PDB file of C-alpha atoms and ligand atoms in Angstrom:
ATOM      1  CA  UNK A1149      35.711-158.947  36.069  1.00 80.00           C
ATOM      2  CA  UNK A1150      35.189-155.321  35.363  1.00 96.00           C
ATOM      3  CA  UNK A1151      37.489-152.749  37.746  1.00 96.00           C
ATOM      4  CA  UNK A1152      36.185-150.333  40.240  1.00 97.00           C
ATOM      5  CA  UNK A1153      36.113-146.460  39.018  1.00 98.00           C
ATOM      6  CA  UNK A1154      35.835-143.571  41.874  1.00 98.00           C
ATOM      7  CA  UNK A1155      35.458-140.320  40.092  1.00 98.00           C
ATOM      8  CA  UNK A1156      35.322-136.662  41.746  1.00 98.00           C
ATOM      9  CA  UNK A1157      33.198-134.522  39.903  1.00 98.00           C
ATOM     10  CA  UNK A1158      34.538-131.612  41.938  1.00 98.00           C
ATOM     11  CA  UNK A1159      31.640-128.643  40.191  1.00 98.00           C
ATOM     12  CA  UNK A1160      32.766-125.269  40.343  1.00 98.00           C
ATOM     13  CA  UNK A1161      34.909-125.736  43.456  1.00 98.00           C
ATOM     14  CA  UNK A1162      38.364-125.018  44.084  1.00 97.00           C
ATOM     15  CA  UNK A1163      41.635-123.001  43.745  1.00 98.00           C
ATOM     16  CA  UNK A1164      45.059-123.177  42.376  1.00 98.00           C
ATOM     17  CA  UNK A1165      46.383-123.288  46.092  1.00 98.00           C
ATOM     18  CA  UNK A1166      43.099-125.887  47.154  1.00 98.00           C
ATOM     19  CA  UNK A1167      43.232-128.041  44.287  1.00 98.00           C
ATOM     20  CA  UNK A1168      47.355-128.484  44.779  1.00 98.00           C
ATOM     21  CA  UNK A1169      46.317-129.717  48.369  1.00 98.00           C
ATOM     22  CA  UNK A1170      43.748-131.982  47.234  1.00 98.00           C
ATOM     23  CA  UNK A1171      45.456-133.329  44.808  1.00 98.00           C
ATOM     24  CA  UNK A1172      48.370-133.766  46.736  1.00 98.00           C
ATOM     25  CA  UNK A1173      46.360-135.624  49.371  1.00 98.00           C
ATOM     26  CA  UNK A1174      44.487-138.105  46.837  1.00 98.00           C
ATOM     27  CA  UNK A1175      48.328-138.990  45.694  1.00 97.00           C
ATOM     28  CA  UNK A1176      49.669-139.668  48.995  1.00 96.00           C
ATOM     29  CA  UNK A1177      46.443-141.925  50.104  1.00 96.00           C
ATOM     30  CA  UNK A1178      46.156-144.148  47.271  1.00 96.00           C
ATOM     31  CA  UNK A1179      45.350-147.444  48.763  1.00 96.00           C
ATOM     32  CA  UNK A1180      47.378-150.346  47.801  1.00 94.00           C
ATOM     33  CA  UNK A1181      46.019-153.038  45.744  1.00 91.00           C
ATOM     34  CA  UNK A1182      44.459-153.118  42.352  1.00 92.00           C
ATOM     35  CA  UNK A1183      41.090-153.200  40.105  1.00 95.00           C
ATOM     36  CA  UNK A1184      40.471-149.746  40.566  1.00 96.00           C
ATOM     37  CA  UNK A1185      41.287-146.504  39.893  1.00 96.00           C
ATOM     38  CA  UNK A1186      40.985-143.344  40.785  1.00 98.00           C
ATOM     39  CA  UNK A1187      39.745-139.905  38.435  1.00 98.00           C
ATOM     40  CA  UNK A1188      39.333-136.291  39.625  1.00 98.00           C
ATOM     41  CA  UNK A1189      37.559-134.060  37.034  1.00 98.00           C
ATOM     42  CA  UNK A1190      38.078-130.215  38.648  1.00 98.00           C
ATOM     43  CA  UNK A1191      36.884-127.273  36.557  1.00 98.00           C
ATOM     44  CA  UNK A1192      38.196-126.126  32.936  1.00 98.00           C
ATOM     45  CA  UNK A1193      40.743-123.796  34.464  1.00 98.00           C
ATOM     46  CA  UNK A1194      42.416-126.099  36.310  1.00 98.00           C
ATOM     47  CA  UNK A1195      42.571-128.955  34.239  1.00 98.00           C
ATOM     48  CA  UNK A1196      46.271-128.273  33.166  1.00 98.00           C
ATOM     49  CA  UNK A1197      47.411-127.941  36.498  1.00 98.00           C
ATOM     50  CA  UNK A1198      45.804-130.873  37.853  1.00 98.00           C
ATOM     51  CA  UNK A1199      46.808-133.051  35.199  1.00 98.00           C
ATOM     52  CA  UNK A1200      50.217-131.949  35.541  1.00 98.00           C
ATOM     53  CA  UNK A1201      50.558-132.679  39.318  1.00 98.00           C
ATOM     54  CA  UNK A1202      49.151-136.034  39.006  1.00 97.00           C
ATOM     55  CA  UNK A1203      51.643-136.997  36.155  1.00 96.00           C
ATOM     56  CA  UNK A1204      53.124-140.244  36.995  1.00 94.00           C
ATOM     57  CA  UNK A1205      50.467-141.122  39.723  1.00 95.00           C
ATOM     58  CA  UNK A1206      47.824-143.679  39.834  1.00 93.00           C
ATOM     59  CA  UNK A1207      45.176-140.469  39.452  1.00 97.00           C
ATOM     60  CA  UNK A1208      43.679-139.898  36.487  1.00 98.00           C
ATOM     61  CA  UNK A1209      41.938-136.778  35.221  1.00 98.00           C
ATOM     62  CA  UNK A1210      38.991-135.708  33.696  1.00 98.00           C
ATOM     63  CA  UNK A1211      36.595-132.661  32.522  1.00 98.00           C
ATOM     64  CA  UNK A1212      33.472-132.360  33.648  1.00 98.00           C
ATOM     65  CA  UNK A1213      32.073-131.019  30.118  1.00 98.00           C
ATOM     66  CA  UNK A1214      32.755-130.804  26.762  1.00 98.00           C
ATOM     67  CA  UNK A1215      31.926-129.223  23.351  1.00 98.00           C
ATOM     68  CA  UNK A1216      29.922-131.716  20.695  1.00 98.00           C
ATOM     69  CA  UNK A1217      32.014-129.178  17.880  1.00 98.00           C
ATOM     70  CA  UNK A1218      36.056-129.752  16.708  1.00 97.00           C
ATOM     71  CA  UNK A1219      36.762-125.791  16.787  1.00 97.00           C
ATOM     72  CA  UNK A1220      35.437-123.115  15.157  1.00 98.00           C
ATOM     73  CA  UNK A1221      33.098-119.449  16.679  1.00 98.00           C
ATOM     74  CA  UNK A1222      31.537-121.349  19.723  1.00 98.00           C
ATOM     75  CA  UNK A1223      32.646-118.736  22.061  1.00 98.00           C
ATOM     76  CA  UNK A1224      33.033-119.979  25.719  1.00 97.00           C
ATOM     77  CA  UNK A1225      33.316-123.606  24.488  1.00 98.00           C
ATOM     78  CA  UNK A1226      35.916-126.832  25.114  1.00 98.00           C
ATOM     79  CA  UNK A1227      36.899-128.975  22.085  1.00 98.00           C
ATOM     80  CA  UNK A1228      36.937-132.498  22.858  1.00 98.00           C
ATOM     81  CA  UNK A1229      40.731-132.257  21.319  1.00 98.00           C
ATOM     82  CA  UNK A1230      41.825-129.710  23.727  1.00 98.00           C
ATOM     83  CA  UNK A1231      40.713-131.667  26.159  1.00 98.00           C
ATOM     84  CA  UNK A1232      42.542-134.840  24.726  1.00 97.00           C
ATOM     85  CA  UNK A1233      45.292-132.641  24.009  1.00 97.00           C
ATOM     86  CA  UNK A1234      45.917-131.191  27.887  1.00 97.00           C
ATOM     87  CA  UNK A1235      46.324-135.123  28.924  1.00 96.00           C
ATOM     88  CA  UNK A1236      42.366-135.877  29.784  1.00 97.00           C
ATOM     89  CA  UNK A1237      41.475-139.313  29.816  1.00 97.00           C
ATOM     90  CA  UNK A1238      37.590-138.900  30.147  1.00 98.00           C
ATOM     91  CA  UNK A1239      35.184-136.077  30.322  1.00 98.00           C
ATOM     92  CA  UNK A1240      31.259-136.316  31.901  1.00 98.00           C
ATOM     93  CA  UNK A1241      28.612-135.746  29.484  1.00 98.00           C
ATOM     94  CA  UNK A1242      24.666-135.304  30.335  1.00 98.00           C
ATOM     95  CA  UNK A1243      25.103-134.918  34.438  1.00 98.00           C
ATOM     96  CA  UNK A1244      21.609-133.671  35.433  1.00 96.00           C
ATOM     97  CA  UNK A1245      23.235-129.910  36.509  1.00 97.00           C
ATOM     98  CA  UNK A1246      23.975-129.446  33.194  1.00 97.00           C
ATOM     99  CA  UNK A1247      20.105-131.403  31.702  1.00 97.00           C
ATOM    100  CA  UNK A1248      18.676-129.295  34.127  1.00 95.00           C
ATOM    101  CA  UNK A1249      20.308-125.817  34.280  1.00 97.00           C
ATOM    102  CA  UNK A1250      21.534-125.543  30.620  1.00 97.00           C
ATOM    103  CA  UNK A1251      18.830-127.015  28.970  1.00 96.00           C
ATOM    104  CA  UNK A1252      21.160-130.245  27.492  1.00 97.00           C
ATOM    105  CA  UNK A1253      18.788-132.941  25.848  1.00 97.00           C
ATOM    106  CA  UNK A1254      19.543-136.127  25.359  1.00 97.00           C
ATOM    107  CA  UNK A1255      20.560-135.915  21.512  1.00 97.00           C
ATOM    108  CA  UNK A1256      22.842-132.908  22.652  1.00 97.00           C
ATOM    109  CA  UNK A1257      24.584-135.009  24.759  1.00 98.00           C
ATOM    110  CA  UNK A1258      24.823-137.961  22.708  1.00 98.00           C
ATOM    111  CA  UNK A1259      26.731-135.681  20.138  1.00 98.00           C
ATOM    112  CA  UNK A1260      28.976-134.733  23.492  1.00 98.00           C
ATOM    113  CA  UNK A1261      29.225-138.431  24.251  1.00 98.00           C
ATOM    114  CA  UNK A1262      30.180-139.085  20.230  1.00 98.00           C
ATOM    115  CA  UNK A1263      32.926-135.836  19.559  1.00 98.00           C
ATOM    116  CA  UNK A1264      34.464-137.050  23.127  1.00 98.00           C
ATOM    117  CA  UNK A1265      35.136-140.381  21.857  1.00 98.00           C
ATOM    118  CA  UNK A1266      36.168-139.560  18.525  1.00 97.00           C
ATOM    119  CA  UNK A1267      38.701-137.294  20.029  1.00 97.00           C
ATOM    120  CA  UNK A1268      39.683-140.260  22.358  1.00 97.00           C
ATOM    121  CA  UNK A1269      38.374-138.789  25.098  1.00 98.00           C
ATOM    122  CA  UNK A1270      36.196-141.757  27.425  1.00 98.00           C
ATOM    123  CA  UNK A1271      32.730-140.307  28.199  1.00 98.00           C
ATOM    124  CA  UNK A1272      31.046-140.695  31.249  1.00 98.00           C
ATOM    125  CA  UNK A1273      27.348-140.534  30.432  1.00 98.00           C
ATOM    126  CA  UNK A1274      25.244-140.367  33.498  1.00 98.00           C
ATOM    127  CA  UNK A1275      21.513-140.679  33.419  1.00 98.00           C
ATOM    128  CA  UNK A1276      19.177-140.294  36.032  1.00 98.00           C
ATOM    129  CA  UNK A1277      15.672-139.966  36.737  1.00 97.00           C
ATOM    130  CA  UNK A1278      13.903-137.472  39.433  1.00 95.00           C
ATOM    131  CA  UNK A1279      12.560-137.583  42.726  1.00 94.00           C
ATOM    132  CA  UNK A1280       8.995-137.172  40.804  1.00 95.00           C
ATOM    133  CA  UNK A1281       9.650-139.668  37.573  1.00 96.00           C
ATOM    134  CA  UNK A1282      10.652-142.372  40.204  1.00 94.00           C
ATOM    135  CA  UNK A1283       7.503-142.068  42.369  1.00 93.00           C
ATOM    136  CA  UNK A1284       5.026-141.855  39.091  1.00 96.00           C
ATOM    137  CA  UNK A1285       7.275-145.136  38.094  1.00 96.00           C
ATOM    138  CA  UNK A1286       8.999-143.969  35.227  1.00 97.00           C
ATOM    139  CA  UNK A1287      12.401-144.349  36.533  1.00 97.00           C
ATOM    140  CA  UNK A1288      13.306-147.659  33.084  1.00 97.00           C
ATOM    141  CA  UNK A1289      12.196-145.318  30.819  1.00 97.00           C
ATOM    142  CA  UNK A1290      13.471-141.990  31.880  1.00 97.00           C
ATOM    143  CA  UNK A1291      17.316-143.900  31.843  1.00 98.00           C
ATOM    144  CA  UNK A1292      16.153-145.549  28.173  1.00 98.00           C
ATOM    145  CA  UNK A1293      15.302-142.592  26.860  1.00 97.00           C
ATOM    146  CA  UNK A1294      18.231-141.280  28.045  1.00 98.00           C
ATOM    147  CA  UNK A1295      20.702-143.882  27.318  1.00 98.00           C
ATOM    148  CA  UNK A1296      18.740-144.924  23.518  1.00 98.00           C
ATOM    149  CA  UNK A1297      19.725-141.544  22.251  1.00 97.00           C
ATOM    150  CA  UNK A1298      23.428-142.136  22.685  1.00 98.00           C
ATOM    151  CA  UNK A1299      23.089-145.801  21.336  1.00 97.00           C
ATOM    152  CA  UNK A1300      21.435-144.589  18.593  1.00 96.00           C
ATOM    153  CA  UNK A1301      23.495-142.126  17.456  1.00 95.00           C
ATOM    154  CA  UNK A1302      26.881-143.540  18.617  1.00 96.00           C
ATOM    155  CA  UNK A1303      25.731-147.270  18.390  1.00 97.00           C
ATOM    156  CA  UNK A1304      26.383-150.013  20.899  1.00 98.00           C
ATOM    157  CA  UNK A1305      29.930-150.493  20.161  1.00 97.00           C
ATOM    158  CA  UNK A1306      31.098-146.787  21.187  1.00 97.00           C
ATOM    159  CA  UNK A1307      30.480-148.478  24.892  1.00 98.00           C
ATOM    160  CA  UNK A1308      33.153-150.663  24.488  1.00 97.00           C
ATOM    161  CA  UNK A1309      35.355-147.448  25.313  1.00 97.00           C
ATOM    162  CA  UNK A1310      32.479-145.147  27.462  1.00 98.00           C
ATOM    163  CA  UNK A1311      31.550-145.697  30.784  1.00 98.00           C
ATOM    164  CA  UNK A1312      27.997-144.984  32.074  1.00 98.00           C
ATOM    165  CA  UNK A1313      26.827-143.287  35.315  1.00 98.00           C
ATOM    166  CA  UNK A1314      23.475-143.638  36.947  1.00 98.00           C
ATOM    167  CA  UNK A1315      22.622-140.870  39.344  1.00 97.00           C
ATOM    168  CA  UNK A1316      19.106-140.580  40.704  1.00 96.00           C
ATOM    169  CA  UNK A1317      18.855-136.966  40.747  1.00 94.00           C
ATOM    170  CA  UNK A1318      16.847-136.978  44.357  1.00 93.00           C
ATOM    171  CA  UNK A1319      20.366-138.215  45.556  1.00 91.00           C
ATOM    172  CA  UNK A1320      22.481-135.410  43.987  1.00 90.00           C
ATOM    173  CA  UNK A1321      24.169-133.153  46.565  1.00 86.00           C
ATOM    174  CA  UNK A1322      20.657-134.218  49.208  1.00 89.00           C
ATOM    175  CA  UNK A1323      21.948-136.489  51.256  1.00 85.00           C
ATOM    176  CA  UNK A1324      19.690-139.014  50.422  1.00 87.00           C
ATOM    177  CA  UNK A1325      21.629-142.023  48.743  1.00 88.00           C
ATOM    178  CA  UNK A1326      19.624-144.925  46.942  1.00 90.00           C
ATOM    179  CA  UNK A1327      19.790-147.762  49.082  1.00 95.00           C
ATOM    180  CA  UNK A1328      22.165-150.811  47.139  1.00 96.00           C
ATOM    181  CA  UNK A1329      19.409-152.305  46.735  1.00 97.00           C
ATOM    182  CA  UNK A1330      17.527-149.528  44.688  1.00 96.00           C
ATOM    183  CA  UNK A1331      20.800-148.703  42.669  1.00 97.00           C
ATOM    184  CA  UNK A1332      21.498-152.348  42.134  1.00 98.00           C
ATOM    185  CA  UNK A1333      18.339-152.553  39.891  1.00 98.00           C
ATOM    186  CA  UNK A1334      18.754-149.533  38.369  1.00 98.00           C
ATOM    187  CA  UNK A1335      22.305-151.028  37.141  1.00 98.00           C
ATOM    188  CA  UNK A1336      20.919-154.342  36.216  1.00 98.00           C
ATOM    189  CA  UNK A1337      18.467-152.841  33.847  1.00 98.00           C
ATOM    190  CA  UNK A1338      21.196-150.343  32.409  1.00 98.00           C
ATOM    191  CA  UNK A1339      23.278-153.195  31.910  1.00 98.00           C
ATOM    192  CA  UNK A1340      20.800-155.417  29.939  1.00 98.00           C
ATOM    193  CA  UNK A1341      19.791-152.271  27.895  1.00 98.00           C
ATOM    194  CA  UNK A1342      23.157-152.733  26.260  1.00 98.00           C
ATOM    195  CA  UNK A1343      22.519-156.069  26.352  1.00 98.00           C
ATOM    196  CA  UNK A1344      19.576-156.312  24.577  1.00 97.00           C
ATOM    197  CA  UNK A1345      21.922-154.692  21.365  1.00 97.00           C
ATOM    198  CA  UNK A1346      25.885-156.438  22.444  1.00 98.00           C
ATOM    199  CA  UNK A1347      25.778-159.024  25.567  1.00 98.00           C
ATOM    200  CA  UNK A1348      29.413-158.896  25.200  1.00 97.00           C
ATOM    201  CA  UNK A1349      29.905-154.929  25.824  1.00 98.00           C
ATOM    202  CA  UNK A1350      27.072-154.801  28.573  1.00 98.00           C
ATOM    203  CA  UNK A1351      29.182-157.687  30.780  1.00 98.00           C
ATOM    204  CA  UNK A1352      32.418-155.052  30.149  1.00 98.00           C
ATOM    205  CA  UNK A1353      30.900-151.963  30.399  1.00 98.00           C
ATOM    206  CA  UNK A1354      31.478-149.698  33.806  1.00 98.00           C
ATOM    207  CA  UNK A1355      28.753-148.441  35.729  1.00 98.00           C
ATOM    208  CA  UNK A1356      29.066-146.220  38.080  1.00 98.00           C
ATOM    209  CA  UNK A1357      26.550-144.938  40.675  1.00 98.00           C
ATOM    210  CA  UNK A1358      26.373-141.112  41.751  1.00 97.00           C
ATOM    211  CA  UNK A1359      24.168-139.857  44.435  1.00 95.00           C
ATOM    212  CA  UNK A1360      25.170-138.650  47.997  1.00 93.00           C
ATOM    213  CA  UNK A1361      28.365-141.746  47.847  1.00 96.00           C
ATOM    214  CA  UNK A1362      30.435-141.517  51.006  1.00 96.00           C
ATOM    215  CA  UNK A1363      32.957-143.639  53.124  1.00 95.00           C
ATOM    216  CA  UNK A1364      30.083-144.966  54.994  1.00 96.00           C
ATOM    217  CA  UNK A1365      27.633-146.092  52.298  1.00 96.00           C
ATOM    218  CA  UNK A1366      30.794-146.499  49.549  1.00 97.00           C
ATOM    219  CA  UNK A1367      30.722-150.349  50.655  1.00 97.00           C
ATOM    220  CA  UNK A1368      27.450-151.733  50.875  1.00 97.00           C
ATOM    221  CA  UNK A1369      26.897-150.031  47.029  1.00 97.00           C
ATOM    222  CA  UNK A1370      30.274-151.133  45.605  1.00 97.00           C
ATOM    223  CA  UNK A1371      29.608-154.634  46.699  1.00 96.00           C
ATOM    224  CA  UNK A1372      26.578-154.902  43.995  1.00 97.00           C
ATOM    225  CA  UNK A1373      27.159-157.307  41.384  1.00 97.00           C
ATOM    226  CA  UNK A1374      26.535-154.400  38.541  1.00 98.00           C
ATOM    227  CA  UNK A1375      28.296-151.324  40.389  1.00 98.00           C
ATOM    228  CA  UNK A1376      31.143-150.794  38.730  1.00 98.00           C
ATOM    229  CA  UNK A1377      32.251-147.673  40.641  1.00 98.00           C
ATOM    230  CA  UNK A1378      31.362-143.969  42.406  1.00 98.00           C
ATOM    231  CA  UNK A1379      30.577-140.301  40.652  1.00 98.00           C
ATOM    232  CA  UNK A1380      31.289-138.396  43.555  1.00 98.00           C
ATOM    233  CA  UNK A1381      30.239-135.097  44.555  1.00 97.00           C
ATOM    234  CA  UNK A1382      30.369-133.499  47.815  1.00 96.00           C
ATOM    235  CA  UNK A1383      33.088-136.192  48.807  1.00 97.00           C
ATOM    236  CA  UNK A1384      35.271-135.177  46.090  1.00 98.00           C
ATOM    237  CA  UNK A1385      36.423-132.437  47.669  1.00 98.00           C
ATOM    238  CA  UNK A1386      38.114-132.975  50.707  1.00 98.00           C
ATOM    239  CA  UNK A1387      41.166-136.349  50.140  1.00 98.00           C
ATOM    240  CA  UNK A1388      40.078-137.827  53.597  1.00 98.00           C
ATOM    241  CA  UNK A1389      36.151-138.145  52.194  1.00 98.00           C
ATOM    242  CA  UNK A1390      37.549-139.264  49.002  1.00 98.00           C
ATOM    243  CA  UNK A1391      39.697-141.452  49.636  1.00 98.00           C
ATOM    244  CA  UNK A1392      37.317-143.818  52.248  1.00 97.00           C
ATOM    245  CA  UNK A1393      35.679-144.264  49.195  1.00 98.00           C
ATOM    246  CA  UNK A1394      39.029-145.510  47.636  1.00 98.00           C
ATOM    247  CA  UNK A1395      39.785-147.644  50.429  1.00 97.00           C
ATOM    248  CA  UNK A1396      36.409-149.142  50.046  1.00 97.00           C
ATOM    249  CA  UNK A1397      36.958-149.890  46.332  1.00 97.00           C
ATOM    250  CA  UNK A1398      40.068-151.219  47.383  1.00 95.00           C
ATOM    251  CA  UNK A1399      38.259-153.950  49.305  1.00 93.00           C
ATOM    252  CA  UNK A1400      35.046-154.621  47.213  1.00 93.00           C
TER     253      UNK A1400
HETATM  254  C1  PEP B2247      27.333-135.565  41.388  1.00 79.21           C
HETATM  255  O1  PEP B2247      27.179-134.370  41.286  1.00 79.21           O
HETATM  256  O2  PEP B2247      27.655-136.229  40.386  1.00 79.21           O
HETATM  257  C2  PEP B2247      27.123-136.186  42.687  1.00 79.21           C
HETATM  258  C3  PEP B2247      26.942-137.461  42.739  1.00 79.21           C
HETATM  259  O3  PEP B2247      27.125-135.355  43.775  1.00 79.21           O
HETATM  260  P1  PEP B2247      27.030-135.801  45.318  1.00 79.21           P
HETATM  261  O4  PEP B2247      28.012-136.910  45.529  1.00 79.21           O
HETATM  262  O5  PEP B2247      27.381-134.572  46.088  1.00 79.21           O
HETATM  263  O6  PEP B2247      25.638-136.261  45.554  1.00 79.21           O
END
């Protein structure tokens, strides 16, 4: 069966001296067991000095976002190298902040979601639909517009080594989680998406669901036959929050 993935997307939060203490938190709380694992993905700055604390742990980090070019005059930019090159193991492409508030479209971040992996970087491509798509009843083919572009470009087998993220946007940072039930189809249609193109990378491909996940609802959701996992906000940022959600991993 496919392991559990809890990933902090931790925004533009933190400090040197509040990221140490996180960090150092996460470590110390890992719950036993296995078929899980854990990810923190803290701002560009920090990235070095996150992944260098959690050497040698069972925490893994990540970026948050990434450049679709090698190198060259893209001034404020992150290679997909560098990031490969400071000891990233995956890097979130498409999250609605960055759809939303820096105009990325969907064949942008499919070229995020291809440079990533050729730099052997794992993208997390999240999709999502909003509060208004879902209640005009567009919600399939907001997420297959959204996830076509990346299998077009990249093609199916480029999942084999991504991991995808559905997170309704009306349950970003609101409060307001989808009920298992709601994210559970959501997930089953994602999954046979791929399906309809590989059966055999849809049944290994992680899925994570992102959208107001805490220690209280982290059980009922991870407990869905097609959640694979958490993108995690607001209880990213504080190890206690963050790791009930482990715990709960742990168990489902
Ligand atoms: C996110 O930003 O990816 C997210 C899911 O945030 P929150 O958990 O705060 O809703």
């Amino acid at each position: 069966m496919r392991d559990i993935l809890v990933a902090g997307n931790w925004k533009m939060n933190g400090s040197s001296a509040a990221n140490a203490e996180l960090v150092a938190g996460i470590v110390a709380g890992v719950p036993k067991g296995s078929g899980f694992s854990l990810l923190v993905c803290p701002p560009f700055p920090y990235l070095a000095a996150v992944v260098a604390q959690a050497d040698g742990s069972a925490v893994k980090v990540g970026a948050q976002n990434v450049s679709e070019h090698k190198k060259g005059a893209f001034t404020g930019e992150v290679a997909p190298g560098m990031l490969g090159d400071l000891g990233c193991d995956y890097v979130i492409v498409g999250h609605s902040e960055r759809r939303a508030l820096y105009g990325e479209t969907s064949e942008h971040v499919a070229a995020k979601f291809q440079a990533a992996l050729a730099a052997g970087v794992t993208p997390i491509l999240c999709v999502g639909e909003s509060l208004e798509e879902r209640e005009a009843g567009t919600t399939q083919s907001v997420i297959d517009e959204q996830l076509d572009a990346v299998l077009d470009t990249a093609g199916v087998g480029a999942f084999a080594a991504a991991v995808i993220a559905y997170e309704p946007v009306w349950a970003i940072g609101t409060g307001m989680t989808a009920t298992p039930e709601q994210a559970q189809d959501v997930h089953a249609h994602i999954r046979a998406r791929v399906a309809e193109q590989s059966a055999e990378i849809a049944a290994k491909v992680q899925i994570l669901y992102g959208g107001s996940m805490k220690g209280e609802n982290a059980a009922g959701l991870l407990t869905q036959p097609d959640i694979d996992g958490g993108l995690i906000g607001g209880a990213s940022l504080k190890a206690e929050d963050f790791l009930a959600i482990a715990e709960a991993a742990a168990q489902a």
